[in-house]
Amino acid sequence: MRIRTLRRALHVGGGAMVAAMACAVIAGGGLDAAALSRPGIAPMLLLASVAVLLVTTLSRRMSFVPPSARSQRVSFWLGAAPALADIELAFAMVAACYAIITVTGGITSPVYPLLYGVIAFAVTFLSRPGAWATVGA
């Protein structure tokens, strides 16, 4: 694999990978009741990381300009860039939503309907891969 291809793949899909890892850490119990019951730096660092991830992803998506049609035909990664940008946004929103829900009480949290709003937003405004990523996460 050429260096340019690897660099392009990391630039286009790296944010989606990081957001997916944040979802995996939260789903794996990084912010469960046992982690939040005792004061520690790990849960607070995870919450701060998810907040930074959400802000960064929102700013990247707002400034995203799709590559030209010619470059999308030539490069697989540039062709997948619009879908990967939506997938990154979907994973970041779901990770932030689950972090908020977990911190405020889990399944009995009063902000649990926020998850329904995130899913409705994704299904309405994101591309099909982004919507499926949201529903699947």
PDB file of C-alpha atoms in Angstrom:
ATOM      1  CA  MET A   1       0.000   0.000   0.000  1.00  0.00           C
ATOM      2  CA  ARG A   2       1.360   3.368  -0.915  1.00  0.00           C
ATOM      3  CA  ILE A   3       1.925   6.043   1.693  1.00  0.00           C
ATOM      4  CA  ARG A   4      -0.383   8.484  -0.084  1.00  0.00           C
ATOM      5  CA  THR A   5      -3.236   5.978  -0.061  1.00  0.00           C
ATOM      6  CA  LEU A   6      -2.730   5.250   3.616  1.00  0.00           C
ATOM      7  CA  ARG A   7      -2.590   8.948   4.471  1.00  0.00           C
ATOM      8  CA  ARG A   8      -5.767   9.602   2.461  1.00  0.00           C
ATOM      9  CA  ALA A   9      -7.547   6.674   4.158  1.00  0.00           C
ATOM     10  CA  LEU A  10      -6.621   7.973   7.612  1.00  0.00           C
ATOM     11  CA  HIS A  11      -7.672  11.503   6.719  1.00  0.00           C
ATOM     12  CA  VAL A  12     -11.042  10.423   5.335  1.00  0.00           C
ATOM     13  CA  GLY A  13     -11.894   7.536   7.665  1.00  0.00           C
ATOM     14  CA  GLY A  14      -9.892   8.291  10.802  1.00  0.00           C
ATOM     15  CA  GLY A  15     -12.606  10.350  12.434  1.00  0.00           C
ATOM     16  CA  ALA A  16     -15.167   7.614  11.897  1.00  0.00           C
ATOM     17  CA  MET A  17     -12.806   5.082  13.482  1.00  0.00           C
ATOM     18  CA  VAL A  18     -12.226   7.298  16.524  1.00  0.00           C
ATOM     19  CA  ALA A  19     -15.958   7.917  16.955  1.00  0.00           C
ATOM     20  CA  ALA A  20     -16.664   4.177  16.636  1.00  0.00           C
ATOM     21  CA  MET A  21     -14.040   3.469  19.303  1.00  0.00           C
ATOM     22  CA  ALA A  22     -15.698   6.021  21.603  1.00  0.00           C
ATOM     23  CA  CYS A  23     -19.015   4.215  21.138  1.00  0.00           C
ATOM     24  CA  ALA A  24     -17.321   0.892  21.871  1.00  0.00           C
ATOM     25  CA  VAL A  25     -15.689   2.178  25.071  1.00  0.00           C
ATOM     26  CA  ILE A  26     -18.963   3.607  26.356  1.00  0.00           C
ATOM     27  CA  ALA A  27     -20.868   0.444  25.400  1.00  0.00           C
ATOM     28  CA  GLY A  28     -18.174  -1.651  27.091  1.00  0.00           C
ATOM     29  CA  GLY A  29     -18.855   0.017  30.419  1.00  0.00           C
ATOM     30  CA  GLY A  30     -16.435   2.915  30.451  1.00  0.00           C
ATOM     31  CA  LEU A  31     -19.088   5.079  32.071  1.00  0.00           C
ATOM     32  CA  ASP A  32     -21.162   2.529  33.959  1.00  0.00           C
ATOM     33  CA  ALA A  33     -22.396   3.044  37.520  1.00  0.00           C
ATOM     34  CA  ALA A  34     -19.348   1.359  39.062  1.00  0.00           C
ATOM     35  CA  ALA A  35     -16.974   3.679  37.213  1.00  0.00           C
ATOM     36  CA  LEU A  36     -18.966   6.758  38.203  1.00  0.00           C
ATOM     37  CA  SER A  37     -19.495   5.771  41.846  1.00  0.00           C
ATOM     38  CA  ARG A  38     -15.905   6.427  42.877  1.00  0.00           C
ATOM     39  CA  PRO A  39     -14.072   9.592  41.889  1.00  0.00           C
ATOM     40  CA  GLY A  40     -11.435   8.987  39.290  1.00  0.00           C
ATOM     41  CA  ILE A  41      -9.733  10.555  36.369  1.00  0.00           C
ATOM     42  CA  ALA A  42     -10.660   7.901  33.798  1.00  0.00           C
ATOM     43  CA  PRO A  43     -14.424   8.597  33.627  1.00  0.00           C
ATOM     44  CA  MET A  44     -13.884  12.361  33.598  1.00  0.00           C
ATOM     45  CA  LEU A  45     -11.254  12.024  30.879  1.00  0.00           C
ATOM     46  CA  LEU A  46     -13.650   9.884  28.843  1.00  0.00           C
ATOM     47  CA  LEU A  47     -16.440  12.451  29.229  1.00  0.00           C
ATOM     48  CA  ALA A  48     -14.125  15.266  28.182  1.00  0.00           C
ATOM     49  CA  SER A  49     -12.893  13.233  25.223  1.00  0.00           C
ATOM     50  CA  VAL A  50     -16.429  12.571  24.043  1.00  0.00           C
ATOM     51  CA  ALA A  51     -17.260  16.281  24.330  1.00  0.00           C
ATOM     52  CA  VAL A  52     -14.178  17.239  22.330  1.00  0.00           C
ATOM     53  CA  LEU A  53     -14.991  14.531  19.788  1.00  0.00           C
ATOM     54  CA  LEU A  54     -18.518  15.863  19.308  1.00  0.00           C
ATOM     55  CA  VAL A  55     -17.398  19.482  18.869  1.00  0.00           C
ATOM     56  CA  THR A  56     -14.604  18.483  16.494  1.00  0.00           C
ATOM     57  CA  THR A  57     -16.883  16.261  14.451  1.00  0.00           C
ATOM     58  CA  LEU A  58     -19.547  18.948  14.183  1.00  0.00           C
ATOM     59  CA  SER A  59     -17.000  21.503  13.005  1.00  0.00           C
ATOM     60  CA  ARG A  60     -15.506  19.040  10.498  1.00  0.00           C
ATOM     61  CA  ARG A  61     -18.936  18.199   9.116  1.00  0.00           C
ATOM     62  CA  MET A  62     -20.000  21.840   8.851  1.00  0.00           C
ATOM     63  CA  SER A  63     -16.854  22.708   6.892  1.00  0.00           C
ATOM     64  CA  PHE A  64     -16.916  19.539   4.755  1.00  0.00           C
ATOM     65  CA  VAL A  65     -16.769  20.110   1.020  1.00  0.00           C
ATOM     66  CA  PRO A  66     -17.296  16.988  -1.074  1.00  0.00           C
ATOM     67  CA  PRO A  67     -14.434  16.172  -3.431  1.00  0.00           C
ATOM     68  CA  SER A  68     -14.941  16.800  -7.119  1.00  0.00           C
ATOM     69  CA  ALA A  69     -16.584  14.094  -9.206  1.00  0.00           C
ATOM     70  CA  ARG A  70     -13.328  13.432 -11.012  1.00  0.00           C
ATOM     71  CA  SER A  71     -11.364  12.840  -7.829  1.00  0.00           C
ATOM     72  CA  GLN A  72     -14.166  10.644  -6.473  1.00  0.00           C
ATOM     73  CA  ARG A  73     -13.925   8.456  -9.573  1.00  0.00           C
ATOM     74  CA  VAL A  74     -10.157   8.174  -9.293  1.00  0.00           C
ATOM     75  CA  SER A  75      -9.815   7.504  -5.554  1.00  0.00           C
ATOM     76  CA  PHE A  76     -11.862   4.988  -3.591  1.00  0.00           C
ATOM     77  CA  TRP A  77     -11.319   6.923  -0.358  1.00  0.00           C
ATOM     78  CA  LEU A  78     -12.383  10.259  -1.817  1.00  0.00           C
ATOM     79  CA  GLY A  79     -15.461   8.571  -3.238  1.00  0.00           C
ATOM     80  CA  ALA A  80     -16.338   7.288   0.222  1.00  0.00           C
ATOM     81  CA  ALA A  81     -15.627  10.633   1.939  1.00  0.00           C
ATOM     82  CA  PRO A  82     -19.238  11.949   2.052  1.00  0.00           C
ATOM     83  CA  ALA A  83     -20.554   8.708   3.531  1.00  0.00           C
ATOM     84  CA  LEU A  84     -17.693   8.475   6.040  1.00  0.00           C
ATOM     85  CA  ALA A  85     -18.298  12.072   7.145  1.00  0.00           C
ATOM     86  CA  ASP A  86     -21.916  11.198   7.928  1.00  0.00           C
ATOM     87  CA  ILE A  87     -20.881   7.987   9.701  1.00  0.00           C
ATOM     88  CA  GLU A  88     -18.396   9.966  11.816  1.00  0.00           C
ATOM     89  CA  LEU A  89     -21.103  12.449  12.789  1.00  0.00           C
ATOM     90  CA  ALA A  90     -23.548   9.646  13.588  1.00  0.00           C
ATOM     91  CA  PHE A  91     -21.118   7.778  15.850  1.00  0.00           C
ATOM     92  CA  ALA A  92     -20.053  10.981  17.630  1.00  0.00           C
ATOM     93  CA  MET A  93     -23.655  12.004  18.311  1.00  0.00           C
ATOM     94  CA  VAL A  94     -24.566   8.551  19.591  1.00  0.00           C
ATOM     95  CA  ALA A  95     -21.465   8.413  21.824  1.00  0.00           C
ATOM     96  CA  ALA A  96     -22.263  11.822  23.312  1.00  0.00           C
ATOM     97  CA  CYS A  97     -25.915  10.883  23.774  1.00  0.00           C
ATOM     98  CA  TYR A  98     -25.087   7.644  25.566  1.00  0.00           C
ATOM     99  CA  ALA A  99     -22.504   9.428  27.716  1.00  0.00           C
ATOM    100  CA  ILE A 100     -25.123  11.962  28.809  1.00  0.00           C
ATOM    101  CA  ILE A 101     -27.692   9.230  29.436  1.00  0.00           C
ATOM    102  CA  THR A 102     -25.237   7.137  31.451  1.00  0.00           C
ATOM    103  CA  VAL A 103     -24.128  10.045  33.623  1.00  0.00           C
ATOM    104  CA  THR A 104     -27.676  11.190  34.340  1.00  0.00           C
ATOM    105  CA  GLY A 105     -29.036   7.839  35.479  1.00  0.00           C
ATOM    106  CA  GLY A 106     -28.942   5.203  32.768  1.00  0.00           C
ATOM    107  CA  ILE A 107     -32.171   3.739  31.475  1.00  0.00           C
ATOM    108  CA  THR A 108     -34.238   5.738  33.987  1.00  0.00           C
ATOM    109  CA  SER A 109     -32.620   9.031  32.974  1.00  0.00           C
ATOM    110  CA  PRO A 110     -34.935  11.944  32.255  1.00  0.00           C
ATOM    111  CA  VAL A 111     -32.885  12.782  29.140  1.00  0.00           C
ATOM    112  CA  TYR A 112     -33.354   9.339  27.588  1.00  0.00           C
ATOM    113  CA  PRO A 113     -35.689  10.755  24.879  1.00  0.00           C
ATOM    114  CA  LEU A 114     -32.633  12.616  23.572  1.00  0.00           C
ATOM    115  CA  LEU A 115     -31.607   9.330  21.979  1.00  0.00           C
ATOM    116  CA  TYR A 116     -34.843   9.264  19.996  1.00  0.00           C
ATOM    117  CA  GLY A 117     -34.126  12.804  18.819  1.00  0.00           C
ATOM    118  CA  VAL A 118     -30.625  11.855  17.682  1.00  0.00           C
ATOM    119  CA  ILE A 119     -31.957   8.875  15.746  1.00  0.00           C
ATOM    120  CA  ALA A 120     -34.719  10.973  14.176  1.00  0.00           C
ATOM    121  CA  PHE A 121     -32.167  13.618  13.172  1.00  0.00           C
ATOM    122  CA  ALA A 122     -29.871  11.018  11.624  1.00  0.00           C
ATOM    123  CA  VAL A 123     -32.612   9.268   9.679  1.00  0.00           C
ATOM    124  CA  THR A 124     -33.950  12.580   8.401  1.00  0.00           C
ATOM    125  CA  PHE A 125     -30.804  14.514   7.530  1.00  0.00           C
ATOM    126  CA  LEU A 126     -27.869  12.122   7.114  1.00  0.00           C
ATOM    127  CA  SER A 127     -27.119   9.905   4.153  1.00  0.00           C
ATOM    128  CA  ARG A 128     -28.168   6.280   4.213  1.00  0.00           C
ATOM    129  CA  PRO A 129     -24.849   4.946   5.634  1.00  0.00           C
ATOM    130  CA  GLY A 130     -24.924   7.573   8.383  1.00  0.00           C
ATOM    131  CA  ALA A 131     -28.508   6.749   9.262  1.00  0.00           C
ATOM    132  CA  TRP A 132     -27.764   3.024   9.447  1.00  0.00           C
ATOM    133  CA  ALA A 133     -24.713   3.689  11.586  1.00  0.00           C
ATOM    134  CA  THR A 134     -26.859   5.670  14.013  1.00  0.00           C
ATOM    135  CA  VAL A 135     -29.560   3.046  14.218  1.00  0.00           C
ATOM    136  CA  GLY A 136     -26.966   0.269  14.572  1.00  0.00           C
ATOM    137  CA  ALA A 137     -24.950   2.017  17.266  1.00  0.00           C
TER     138      ALA A 137
END
